[in-house]
Short mmCIF file of C-alpha atoms in Angstrom, two decimals:
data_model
loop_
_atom_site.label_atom_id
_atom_site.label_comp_id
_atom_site.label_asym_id
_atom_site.label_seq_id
_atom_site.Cartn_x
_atom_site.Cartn_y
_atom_site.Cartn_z
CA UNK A 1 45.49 104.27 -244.08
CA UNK A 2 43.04 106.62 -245.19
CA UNK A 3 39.27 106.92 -243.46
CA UNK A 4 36.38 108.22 -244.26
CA UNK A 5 33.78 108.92 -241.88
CA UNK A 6 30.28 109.42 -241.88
CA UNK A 7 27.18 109.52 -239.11
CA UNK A 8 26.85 106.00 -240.68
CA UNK A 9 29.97 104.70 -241.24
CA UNK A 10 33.85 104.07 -241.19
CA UNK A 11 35.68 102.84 -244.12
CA UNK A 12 39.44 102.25 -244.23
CA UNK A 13 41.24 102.19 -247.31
CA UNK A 14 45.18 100.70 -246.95
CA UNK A 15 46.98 103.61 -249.05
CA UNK A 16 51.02 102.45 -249.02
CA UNK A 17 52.35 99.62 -247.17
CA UNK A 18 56.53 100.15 -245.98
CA UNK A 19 58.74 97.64 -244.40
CA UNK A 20 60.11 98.90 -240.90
CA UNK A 21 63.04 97.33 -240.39
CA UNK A 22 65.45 97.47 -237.74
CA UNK A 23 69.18 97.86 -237.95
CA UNK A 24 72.05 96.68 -236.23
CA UNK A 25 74.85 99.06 -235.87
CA UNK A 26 78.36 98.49 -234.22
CA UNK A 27 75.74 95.92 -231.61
CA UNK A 28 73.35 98.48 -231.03
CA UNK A 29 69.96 97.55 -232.69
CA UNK A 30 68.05 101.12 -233.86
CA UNK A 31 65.16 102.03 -235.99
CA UNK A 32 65.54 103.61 -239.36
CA UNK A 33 63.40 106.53 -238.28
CA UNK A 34 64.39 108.16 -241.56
CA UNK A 35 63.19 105.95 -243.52
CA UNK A 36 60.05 105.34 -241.34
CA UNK A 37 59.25 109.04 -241.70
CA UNK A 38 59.73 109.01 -245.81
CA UNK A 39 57.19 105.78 -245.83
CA UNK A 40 54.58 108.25 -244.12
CA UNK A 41 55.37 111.06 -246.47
CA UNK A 42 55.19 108.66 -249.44
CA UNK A 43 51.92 107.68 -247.67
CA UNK A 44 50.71 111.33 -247.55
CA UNK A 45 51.36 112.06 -250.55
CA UNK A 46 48.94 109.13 -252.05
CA UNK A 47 46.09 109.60 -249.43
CA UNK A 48 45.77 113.15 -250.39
CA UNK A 49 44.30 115.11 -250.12
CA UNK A 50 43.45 114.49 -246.53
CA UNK A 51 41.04 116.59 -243.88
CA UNK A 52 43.57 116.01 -241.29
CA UNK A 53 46.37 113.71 -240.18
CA UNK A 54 46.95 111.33 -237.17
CA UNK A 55 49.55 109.26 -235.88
CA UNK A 56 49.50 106.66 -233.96
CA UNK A 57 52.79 104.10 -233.29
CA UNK A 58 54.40 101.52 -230.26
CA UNK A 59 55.03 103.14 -226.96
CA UNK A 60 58.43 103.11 -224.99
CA UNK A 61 60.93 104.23 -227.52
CA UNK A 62 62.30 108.21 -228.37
CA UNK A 63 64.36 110.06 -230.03
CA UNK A 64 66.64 113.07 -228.72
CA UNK A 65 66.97 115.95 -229.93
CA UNK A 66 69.77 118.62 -229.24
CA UNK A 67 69.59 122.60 -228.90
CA UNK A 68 69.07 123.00 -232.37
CA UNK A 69 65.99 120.63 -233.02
CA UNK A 70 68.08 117.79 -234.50
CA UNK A 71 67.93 114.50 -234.15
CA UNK A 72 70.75 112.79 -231.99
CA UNK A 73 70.91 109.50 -233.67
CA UNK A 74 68.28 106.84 -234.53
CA UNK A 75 66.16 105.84 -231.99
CA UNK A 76 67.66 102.82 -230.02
CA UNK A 77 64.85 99.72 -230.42
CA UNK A 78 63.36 97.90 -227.41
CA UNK A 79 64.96 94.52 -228.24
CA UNK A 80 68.34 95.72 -227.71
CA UNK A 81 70.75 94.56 -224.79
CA UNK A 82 71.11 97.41 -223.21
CA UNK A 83 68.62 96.98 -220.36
CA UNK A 84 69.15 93.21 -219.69
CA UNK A 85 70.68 94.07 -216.55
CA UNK A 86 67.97 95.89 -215.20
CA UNK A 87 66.17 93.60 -212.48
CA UNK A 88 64.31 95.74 -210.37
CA UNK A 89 61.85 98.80 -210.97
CA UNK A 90 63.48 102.41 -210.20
CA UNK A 91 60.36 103.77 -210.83
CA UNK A 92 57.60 103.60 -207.92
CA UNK A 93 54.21 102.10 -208.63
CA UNK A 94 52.02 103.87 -206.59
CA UNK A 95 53.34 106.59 -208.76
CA UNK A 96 53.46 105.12 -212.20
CA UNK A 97 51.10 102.26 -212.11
CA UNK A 98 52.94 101.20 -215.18
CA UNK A 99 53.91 97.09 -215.02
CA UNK A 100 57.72 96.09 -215.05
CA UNK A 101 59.56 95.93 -218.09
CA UNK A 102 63.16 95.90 -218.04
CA UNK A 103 63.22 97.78 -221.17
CA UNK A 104 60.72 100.82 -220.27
CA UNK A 105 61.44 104.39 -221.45
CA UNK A 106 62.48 104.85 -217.68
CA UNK A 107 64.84 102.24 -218.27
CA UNK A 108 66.29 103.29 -221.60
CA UNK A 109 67.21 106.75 -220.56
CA UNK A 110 68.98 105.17 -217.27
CA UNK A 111 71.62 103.63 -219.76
CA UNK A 112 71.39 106.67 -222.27
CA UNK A 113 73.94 109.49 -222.11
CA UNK A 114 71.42 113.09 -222.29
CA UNK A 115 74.05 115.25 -222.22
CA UNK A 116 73.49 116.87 -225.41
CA UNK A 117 70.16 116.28 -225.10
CA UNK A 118 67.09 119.26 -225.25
CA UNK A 119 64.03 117.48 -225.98
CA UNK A 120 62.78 113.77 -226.12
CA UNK A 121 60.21 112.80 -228.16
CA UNK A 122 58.49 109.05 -227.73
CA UNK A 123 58.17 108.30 -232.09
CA UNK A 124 54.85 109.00 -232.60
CA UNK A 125 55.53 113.06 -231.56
CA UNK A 126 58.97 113.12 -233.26
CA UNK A 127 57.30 111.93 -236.50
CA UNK A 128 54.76 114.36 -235.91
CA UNK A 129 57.67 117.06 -234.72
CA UNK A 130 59.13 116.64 -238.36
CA UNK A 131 56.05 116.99 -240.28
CA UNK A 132 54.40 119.94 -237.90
CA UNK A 133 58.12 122.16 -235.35
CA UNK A 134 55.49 121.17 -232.31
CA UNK A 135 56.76 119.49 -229.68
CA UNK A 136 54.48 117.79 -227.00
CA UNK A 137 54.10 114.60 -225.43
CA UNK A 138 50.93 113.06 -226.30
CA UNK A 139 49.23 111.97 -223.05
CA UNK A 140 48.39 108.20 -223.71
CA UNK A 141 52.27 107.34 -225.08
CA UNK A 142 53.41 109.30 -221.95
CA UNK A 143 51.57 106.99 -219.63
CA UNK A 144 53.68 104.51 -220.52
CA UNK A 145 57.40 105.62 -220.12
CA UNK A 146 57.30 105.08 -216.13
CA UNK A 147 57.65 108.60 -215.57
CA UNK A 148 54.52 109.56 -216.02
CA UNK A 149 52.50 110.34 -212.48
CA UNK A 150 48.96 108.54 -213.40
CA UNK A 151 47.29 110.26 -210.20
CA UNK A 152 48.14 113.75 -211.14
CA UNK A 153 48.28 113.28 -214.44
CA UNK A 154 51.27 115.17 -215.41
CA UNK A 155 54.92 114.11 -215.59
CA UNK A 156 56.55 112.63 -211.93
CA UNK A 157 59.01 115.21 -211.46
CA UNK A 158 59.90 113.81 -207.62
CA UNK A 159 60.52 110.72 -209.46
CA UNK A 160 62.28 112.66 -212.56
CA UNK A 161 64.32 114.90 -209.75
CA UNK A 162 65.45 111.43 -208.19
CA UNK A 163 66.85 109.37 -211.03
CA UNK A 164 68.51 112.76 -212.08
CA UNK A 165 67.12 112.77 -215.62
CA UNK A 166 67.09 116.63 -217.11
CA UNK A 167 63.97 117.63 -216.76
CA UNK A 168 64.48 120.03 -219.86
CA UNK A 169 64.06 117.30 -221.74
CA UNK A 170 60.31 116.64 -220.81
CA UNK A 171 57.61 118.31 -223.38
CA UNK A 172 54.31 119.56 -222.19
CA UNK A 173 51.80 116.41 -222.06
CA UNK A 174 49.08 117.13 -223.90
CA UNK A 175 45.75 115.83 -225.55
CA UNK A 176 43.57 117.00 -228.19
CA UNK A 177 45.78 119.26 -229.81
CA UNK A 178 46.27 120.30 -233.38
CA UNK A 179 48.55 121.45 -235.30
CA UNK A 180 49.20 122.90 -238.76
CA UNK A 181 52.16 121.26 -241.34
CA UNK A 182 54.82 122.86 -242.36
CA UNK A 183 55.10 124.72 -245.10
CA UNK A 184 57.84 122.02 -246.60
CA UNK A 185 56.43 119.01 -245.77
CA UNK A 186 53.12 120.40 -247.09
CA UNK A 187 55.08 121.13 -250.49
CA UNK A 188 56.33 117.91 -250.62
CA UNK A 189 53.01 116.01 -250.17
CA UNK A 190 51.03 118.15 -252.32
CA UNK A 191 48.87 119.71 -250.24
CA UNK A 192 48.40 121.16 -246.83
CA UNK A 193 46.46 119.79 -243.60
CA UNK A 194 46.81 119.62 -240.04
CA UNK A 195 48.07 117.12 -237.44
CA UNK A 196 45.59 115.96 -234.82
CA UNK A 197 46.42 114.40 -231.48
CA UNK A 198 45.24 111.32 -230.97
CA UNK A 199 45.50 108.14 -229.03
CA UNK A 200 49.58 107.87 -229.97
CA UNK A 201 49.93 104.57 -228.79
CA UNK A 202 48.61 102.54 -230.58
CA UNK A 203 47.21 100.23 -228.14
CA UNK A 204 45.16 103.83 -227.04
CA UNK A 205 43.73 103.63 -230.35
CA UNK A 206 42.60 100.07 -230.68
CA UNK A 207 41.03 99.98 -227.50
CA UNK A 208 38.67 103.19 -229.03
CA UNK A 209 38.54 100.60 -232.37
CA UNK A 210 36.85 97.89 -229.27
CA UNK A 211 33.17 97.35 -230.89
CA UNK A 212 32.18 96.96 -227.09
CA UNK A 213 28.59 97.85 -225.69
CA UNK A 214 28.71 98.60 -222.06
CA UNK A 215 31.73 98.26 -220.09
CA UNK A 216 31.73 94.31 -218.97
CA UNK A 217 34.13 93.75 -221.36
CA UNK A 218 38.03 92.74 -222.07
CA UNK A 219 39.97 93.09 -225.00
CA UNK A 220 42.75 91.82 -226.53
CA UNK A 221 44.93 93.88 -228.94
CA UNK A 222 46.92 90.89 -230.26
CA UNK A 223 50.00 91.82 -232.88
CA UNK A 224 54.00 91.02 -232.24
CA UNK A 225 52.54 91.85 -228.44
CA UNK A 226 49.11 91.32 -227.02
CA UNK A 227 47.89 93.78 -224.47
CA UNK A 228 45.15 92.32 -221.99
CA UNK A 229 42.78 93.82 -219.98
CA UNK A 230 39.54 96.20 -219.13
CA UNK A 231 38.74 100.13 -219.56
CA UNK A 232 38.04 101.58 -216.35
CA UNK A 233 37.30 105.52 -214.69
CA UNK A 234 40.74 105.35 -212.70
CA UNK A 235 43.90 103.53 -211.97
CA UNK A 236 44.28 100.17 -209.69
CA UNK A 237 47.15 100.71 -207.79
CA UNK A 238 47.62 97.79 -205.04
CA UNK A 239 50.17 96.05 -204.33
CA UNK A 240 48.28 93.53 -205.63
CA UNK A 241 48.03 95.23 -208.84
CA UNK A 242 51.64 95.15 -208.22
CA UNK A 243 53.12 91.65 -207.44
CA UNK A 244 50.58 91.01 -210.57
CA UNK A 245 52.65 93.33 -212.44
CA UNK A 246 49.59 94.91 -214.34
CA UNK A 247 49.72 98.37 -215.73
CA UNK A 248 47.90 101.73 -215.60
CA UNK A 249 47.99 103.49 -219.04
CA UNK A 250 45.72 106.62 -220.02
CA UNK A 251 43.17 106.22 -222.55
CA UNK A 252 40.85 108.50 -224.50
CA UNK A 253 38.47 110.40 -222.44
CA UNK A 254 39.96 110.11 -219.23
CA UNK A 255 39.79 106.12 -218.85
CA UNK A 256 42.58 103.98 -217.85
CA UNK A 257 43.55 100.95 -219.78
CA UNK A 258 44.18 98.68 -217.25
CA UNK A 259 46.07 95.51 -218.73
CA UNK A 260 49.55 93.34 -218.80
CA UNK A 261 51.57 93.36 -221.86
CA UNK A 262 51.74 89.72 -222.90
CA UNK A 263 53.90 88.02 -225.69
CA UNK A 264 51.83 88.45 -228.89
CA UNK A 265 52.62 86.74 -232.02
CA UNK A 266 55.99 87.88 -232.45
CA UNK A 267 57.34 84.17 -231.01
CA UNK A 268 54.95 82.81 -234.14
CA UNK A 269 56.72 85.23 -236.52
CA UNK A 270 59.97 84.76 -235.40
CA UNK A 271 59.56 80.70 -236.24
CA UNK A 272 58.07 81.69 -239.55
CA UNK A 273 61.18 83.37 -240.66
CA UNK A 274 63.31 81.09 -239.43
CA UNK A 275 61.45 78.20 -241.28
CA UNK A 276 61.79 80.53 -244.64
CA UNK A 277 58.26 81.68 -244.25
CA UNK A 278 55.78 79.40 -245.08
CA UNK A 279 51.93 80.17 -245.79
CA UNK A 280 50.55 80.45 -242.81
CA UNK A 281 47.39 78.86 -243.42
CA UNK A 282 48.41 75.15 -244.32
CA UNK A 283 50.12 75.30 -241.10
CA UNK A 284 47.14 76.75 -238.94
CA UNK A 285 45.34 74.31 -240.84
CA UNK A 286 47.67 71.16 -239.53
CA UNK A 287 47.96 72.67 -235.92
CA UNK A 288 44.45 72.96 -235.78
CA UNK A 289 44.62 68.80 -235.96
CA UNK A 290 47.93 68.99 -234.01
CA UNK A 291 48.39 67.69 -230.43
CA UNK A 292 50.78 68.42 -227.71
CA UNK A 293 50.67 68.77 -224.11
CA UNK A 294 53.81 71.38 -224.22
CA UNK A 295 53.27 74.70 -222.60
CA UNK A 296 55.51 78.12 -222.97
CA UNK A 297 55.80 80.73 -221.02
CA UNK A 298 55.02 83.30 -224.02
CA UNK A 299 56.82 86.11 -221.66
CA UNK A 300 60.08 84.68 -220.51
CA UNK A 301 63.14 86.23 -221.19
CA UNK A 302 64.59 83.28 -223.38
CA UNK A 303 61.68 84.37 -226.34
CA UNK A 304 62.06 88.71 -226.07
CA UNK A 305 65.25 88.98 -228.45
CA UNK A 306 65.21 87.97 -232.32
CA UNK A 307 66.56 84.82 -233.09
CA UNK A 308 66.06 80.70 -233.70
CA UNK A 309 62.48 80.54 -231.82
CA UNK A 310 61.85 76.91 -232.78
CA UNK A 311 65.27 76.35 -231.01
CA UNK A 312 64.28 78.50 -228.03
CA UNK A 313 61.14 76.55 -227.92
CA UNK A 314 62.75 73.07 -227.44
CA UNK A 315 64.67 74.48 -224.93
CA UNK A 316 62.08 76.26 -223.18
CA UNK A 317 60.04 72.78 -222.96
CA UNK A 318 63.81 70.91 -221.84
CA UNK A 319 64.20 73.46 -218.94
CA UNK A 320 60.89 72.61 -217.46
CA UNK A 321 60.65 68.59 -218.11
CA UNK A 322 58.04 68.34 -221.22
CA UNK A 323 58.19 66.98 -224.57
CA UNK A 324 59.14 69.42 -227.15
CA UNK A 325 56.63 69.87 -230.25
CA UNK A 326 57.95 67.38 -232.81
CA UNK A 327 57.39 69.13 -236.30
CA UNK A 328 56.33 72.79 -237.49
CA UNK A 329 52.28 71.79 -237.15
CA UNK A 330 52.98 71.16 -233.23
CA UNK A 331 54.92 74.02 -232.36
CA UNK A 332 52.87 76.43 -234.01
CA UNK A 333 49.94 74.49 -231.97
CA UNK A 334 52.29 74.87 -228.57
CA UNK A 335 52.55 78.67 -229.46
CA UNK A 336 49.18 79.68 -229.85
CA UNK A 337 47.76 77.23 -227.28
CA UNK A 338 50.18 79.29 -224.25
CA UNK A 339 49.25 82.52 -225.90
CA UNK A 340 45.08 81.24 -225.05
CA UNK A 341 46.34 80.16 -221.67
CA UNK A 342 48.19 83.55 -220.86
CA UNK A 343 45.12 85.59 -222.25
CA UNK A 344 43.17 83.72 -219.75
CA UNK A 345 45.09 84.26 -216.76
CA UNK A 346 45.88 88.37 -217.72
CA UNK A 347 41.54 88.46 -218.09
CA UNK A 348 41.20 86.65 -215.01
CA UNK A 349 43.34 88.39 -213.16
CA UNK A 350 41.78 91.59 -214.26
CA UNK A 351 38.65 91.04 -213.20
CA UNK A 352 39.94 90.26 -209.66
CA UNK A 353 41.90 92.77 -209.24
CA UNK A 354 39.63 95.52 -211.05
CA UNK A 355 36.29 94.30 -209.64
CA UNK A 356 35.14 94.88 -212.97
CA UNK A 357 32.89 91.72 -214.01
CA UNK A 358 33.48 90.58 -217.81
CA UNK A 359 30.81 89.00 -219.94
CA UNK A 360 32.90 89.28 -223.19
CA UNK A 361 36.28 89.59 -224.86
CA UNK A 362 37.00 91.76 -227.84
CA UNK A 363 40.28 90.22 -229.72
CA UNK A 364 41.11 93.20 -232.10
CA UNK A 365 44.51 93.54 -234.59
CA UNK A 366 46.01 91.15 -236.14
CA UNK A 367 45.32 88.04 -233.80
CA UNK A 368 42.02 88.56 -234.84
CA UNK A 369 42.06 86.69 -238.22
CA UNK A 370 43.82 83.55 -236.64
CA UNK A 371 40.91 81.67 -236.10
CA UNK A 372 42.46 78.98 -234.10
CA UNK A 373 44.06 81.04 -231.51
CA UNK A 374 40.77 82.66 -231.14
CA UNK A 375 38.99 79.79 -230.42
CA UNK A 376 41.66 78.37 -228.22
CA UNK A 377 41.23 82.18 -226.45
CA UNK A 378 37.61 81.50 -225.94
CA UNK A 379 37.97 77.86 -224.47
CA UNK A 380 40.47 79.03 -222.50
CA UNK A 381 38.60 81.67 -221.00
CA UNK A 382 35.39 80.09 -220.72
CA UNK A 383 33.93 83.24 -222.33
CA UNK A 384 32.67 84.35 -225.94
CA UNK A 385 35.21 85.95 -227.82
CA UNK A 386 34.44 88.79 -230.80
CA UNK A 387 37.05 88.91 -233.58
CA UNK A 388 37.73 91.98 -235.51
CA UNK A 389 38.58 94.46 -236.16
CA UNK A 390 41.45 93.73 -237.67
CA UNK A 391 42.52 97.59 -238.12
CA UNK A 392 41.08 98.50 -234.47
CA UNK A 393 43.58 101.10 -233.96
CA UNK A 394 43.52 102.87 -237.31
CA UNK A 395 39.73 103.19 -236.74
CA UNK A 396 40.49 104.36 -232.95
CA UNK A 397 43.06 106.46 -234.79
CA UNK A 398 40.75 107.99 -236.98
CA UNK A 399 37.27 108.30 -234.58
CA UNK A 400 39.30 110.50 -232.68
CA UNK A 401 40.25 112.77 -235.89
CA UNK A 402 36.44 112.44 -236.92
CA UNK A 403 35.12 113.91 -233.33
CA UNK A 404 37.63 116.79 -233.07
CA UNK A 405 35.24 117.65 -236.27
CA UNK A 406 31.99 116.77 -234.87
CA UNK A 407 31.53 113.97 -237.01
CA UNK A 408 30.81 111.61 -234.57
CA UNK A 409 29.98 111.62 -230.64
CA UNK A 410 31.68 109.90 -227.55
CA UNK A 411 33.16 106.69 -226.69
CA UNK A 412 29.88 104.96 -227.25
CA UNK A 413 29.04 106.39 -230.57
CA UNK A 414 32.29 105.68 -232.01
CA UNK A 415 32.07 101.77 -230.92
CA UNK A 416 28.86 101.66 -232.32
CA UNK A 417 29.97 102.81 -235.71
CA UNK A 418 32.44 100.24 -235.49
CA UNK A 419 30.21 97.73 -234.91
CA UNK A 420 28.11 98.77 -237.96
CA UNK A 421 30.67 99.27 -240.55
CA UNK A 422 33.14 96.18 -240.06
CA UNK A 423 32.60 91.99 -239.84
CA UNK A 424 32.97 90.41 -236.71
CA UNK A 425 33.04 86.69 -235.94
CA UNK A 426 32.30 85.15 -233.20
CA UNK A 427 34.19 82.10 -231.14
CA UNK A 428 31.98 80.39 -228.47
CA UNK A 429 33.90 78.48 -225.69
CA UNK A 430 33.82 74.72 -226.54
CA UNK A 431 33.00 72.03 -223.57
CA UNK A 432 36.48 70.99 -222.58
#
């Protein structure tokens, strides 16, 4: 994506477009980082020239890198096996504040041999390792590895010490930083720039891209997962935070995104391909008119790995005594109507656990242009809910870039331009 940014306004422009595909080797599933990193080359190349660069990506996942600065095989994806046997957090969360996920960068380097390893690097740094020779660990992607210490801000090297984890292998954490390319990668785009820090994960950036005023609000950053919950000054770390298993994450400026990684709309993709994918819109269309009473969990186990969802579905709803959905129309109604149900209970809970009232929820990414699911969102939580941006965290990605040049002002300003340079819809709760 390229941006350009004014006092007045923020305009995207979608420059190249790349699959990212996973592969499955010998039962390991990996990313093809390689060809990930030529797709944002190729992407360079054609935004170009550009004032300066930023990168933002998932969290959780690394590479490692040996003496030498070379890459010790592709980076192992999140949806792989490997971790299904972890039950229980190793990581404190008085500490961490981060919510449990078996498959948490804490996690993955438990079951990883680091041996050879000098330096890891969560993807959005080891992209920007390749195109810049810096390494760091940007601060908001570190947050959420579960060795990341969220009251003194800096890695948990107790914690680190404890598991026995190398703790060579931990770069600086840093925000704000900048960085010149290299001299070859600037050769092969055609021109030369400089690499900004921003917020790395991506869910950092969208929550910048939140067209908020004031700070009574929630958002949503719904994709293949949703993340749920409010901005706030510091983290919540009781053990009702806990047993609620909500997270502490750094955001831009000092804030902490305070929210619980939900199921997004991965478990509606997933049925898509395995029904050949269909438009999408004749079958919104038909679940909109749809009925069933049957309710997923959108965050059980059964629906994390890839695979026949529709399947998992039925026997998701045979497990726990309902009626399955009976046709396409009805399951796609059954997914979207426990995504609106989990949304509600993740905003709910945040308010009671934050103290921080909520007049408002902004649904940002790709969720946003479902239209049912955002209605079903604001029914379910009794509340108004704002669609759009779609692109929330390419605009988060690329206020940040703008400031760092004094283009535009703080967290306010930046929402503001949001607000004045994209379309927003919005969903009023409907009398149930």
């Amino acid at each position: 994506m390229s941006a350009d940014v004014s006092a007045e306004s923020v305009r995207l422009v979608e420059e190249h477009r790349f699959l990212n595909r996973p592969v499955r080797v010998a039962g390991t599933l990996h990313w093809d980082i390689l060809s990930l990193y030529q797709g944002l080359l190729d992407g360079l190349r054609k935004a170009g020239p550009a004032e300066s660069v930023g990168i933002d990506a998932w969290a959780i996942d690394y590479g490692l890198l040996d003496r030498d600065g070379a890459l010790i095989g592709n980076p192992v994806h999140y949806r792989d096996g490997r971790t299904e046997k972890i039950t229980e957090r190793i990581d404190p969360y008085e500490v961490t504040g981060l919510q449990f996920l078996r498959f948490n960068t804490v996690n993955q380097l438990a079951c990883d041999r680091l041996d050879r390893a000098e330096t890891m690097l969560l993807i959005p740094d080891l992209l920007g390792y390749w195109l810049t020779g810096e390494r760091w660990a940007e601060r908001t992607n570190a947050s959420t590895t579960g060795l990341y210490d969220v009251t003194k801000r800096d890695w948990a090297w107790e914690l680190i010490a404890r598991l026995g984890l190398p703790s060579r292998i931990f770069p600086e954490i840093s925000d704000g930083g900048v960085a010149a390319l290299r001299a070859d990668v600037a050769a092969e785009i055609g021109y030369t720039t400089s690499l900004a820090q921003v917020g790395s994960h991506d869910t950092a950036s969208a929550v910048v891209g939140v067209p908020a005023t004031g700070d009574r609000f929630a958002y949503i950053s719904c994709g293949t997962w949703s993340l749920v919950g409010v901005e706030l000054p510091a983290p919540v770390l009781t053990e009702e935070s806990r047993l609620a298993n909500f997270t502490n994450e750094a955001g831009i400026d000092g804030t902490t995104r305070y929210l619980r990684n939900v199921m997004g709309l991965w478990i509606l993709q997933e049925c898509l391909r395995v029904w050949d994918d269909p438009p999408l819109e004749p079958l919104l269309a038909a679940a909109a008119e749809a009925r069933t009473d049957a309710v997923i969990d959108p965050d059980d186990p059964s629906f994390l790995p890839p695979g026949d969802m529709p399947a998992r579905i039925a026997d998701y709803c045979a497990r726990t005594g309902q009626t399955a959905p009976e046709d396409r129309a009805q399951a796609v109604r059954c997914i979207l109507q426990s995504l609106a149900l989990a949304y509600q209970r993740a905003v709910a809970d945040a308010v009671r656990l934050s103290g921080r009232p909520v007049e408002v929820v902004h649904l940002v990414g790709g969720g946003s242009r479902n239209a049912l699911l955002c209605q079903l969102t604001a029914d379910a939580t009794g509340l108004p809910v704002v669609a759009g941006p779609v692109e929330a965290a390419a605009l988060g990605n690329a206020l940040v870039q703008a400031r760092a040049r004094g283009v535009v002002g703080d967290l306010a300003d930046m929402r503001d331009l949001v607000r004045r340079s994209e379309s927003l819809r919005t969903y009023e709760p409907r009398g149930q």
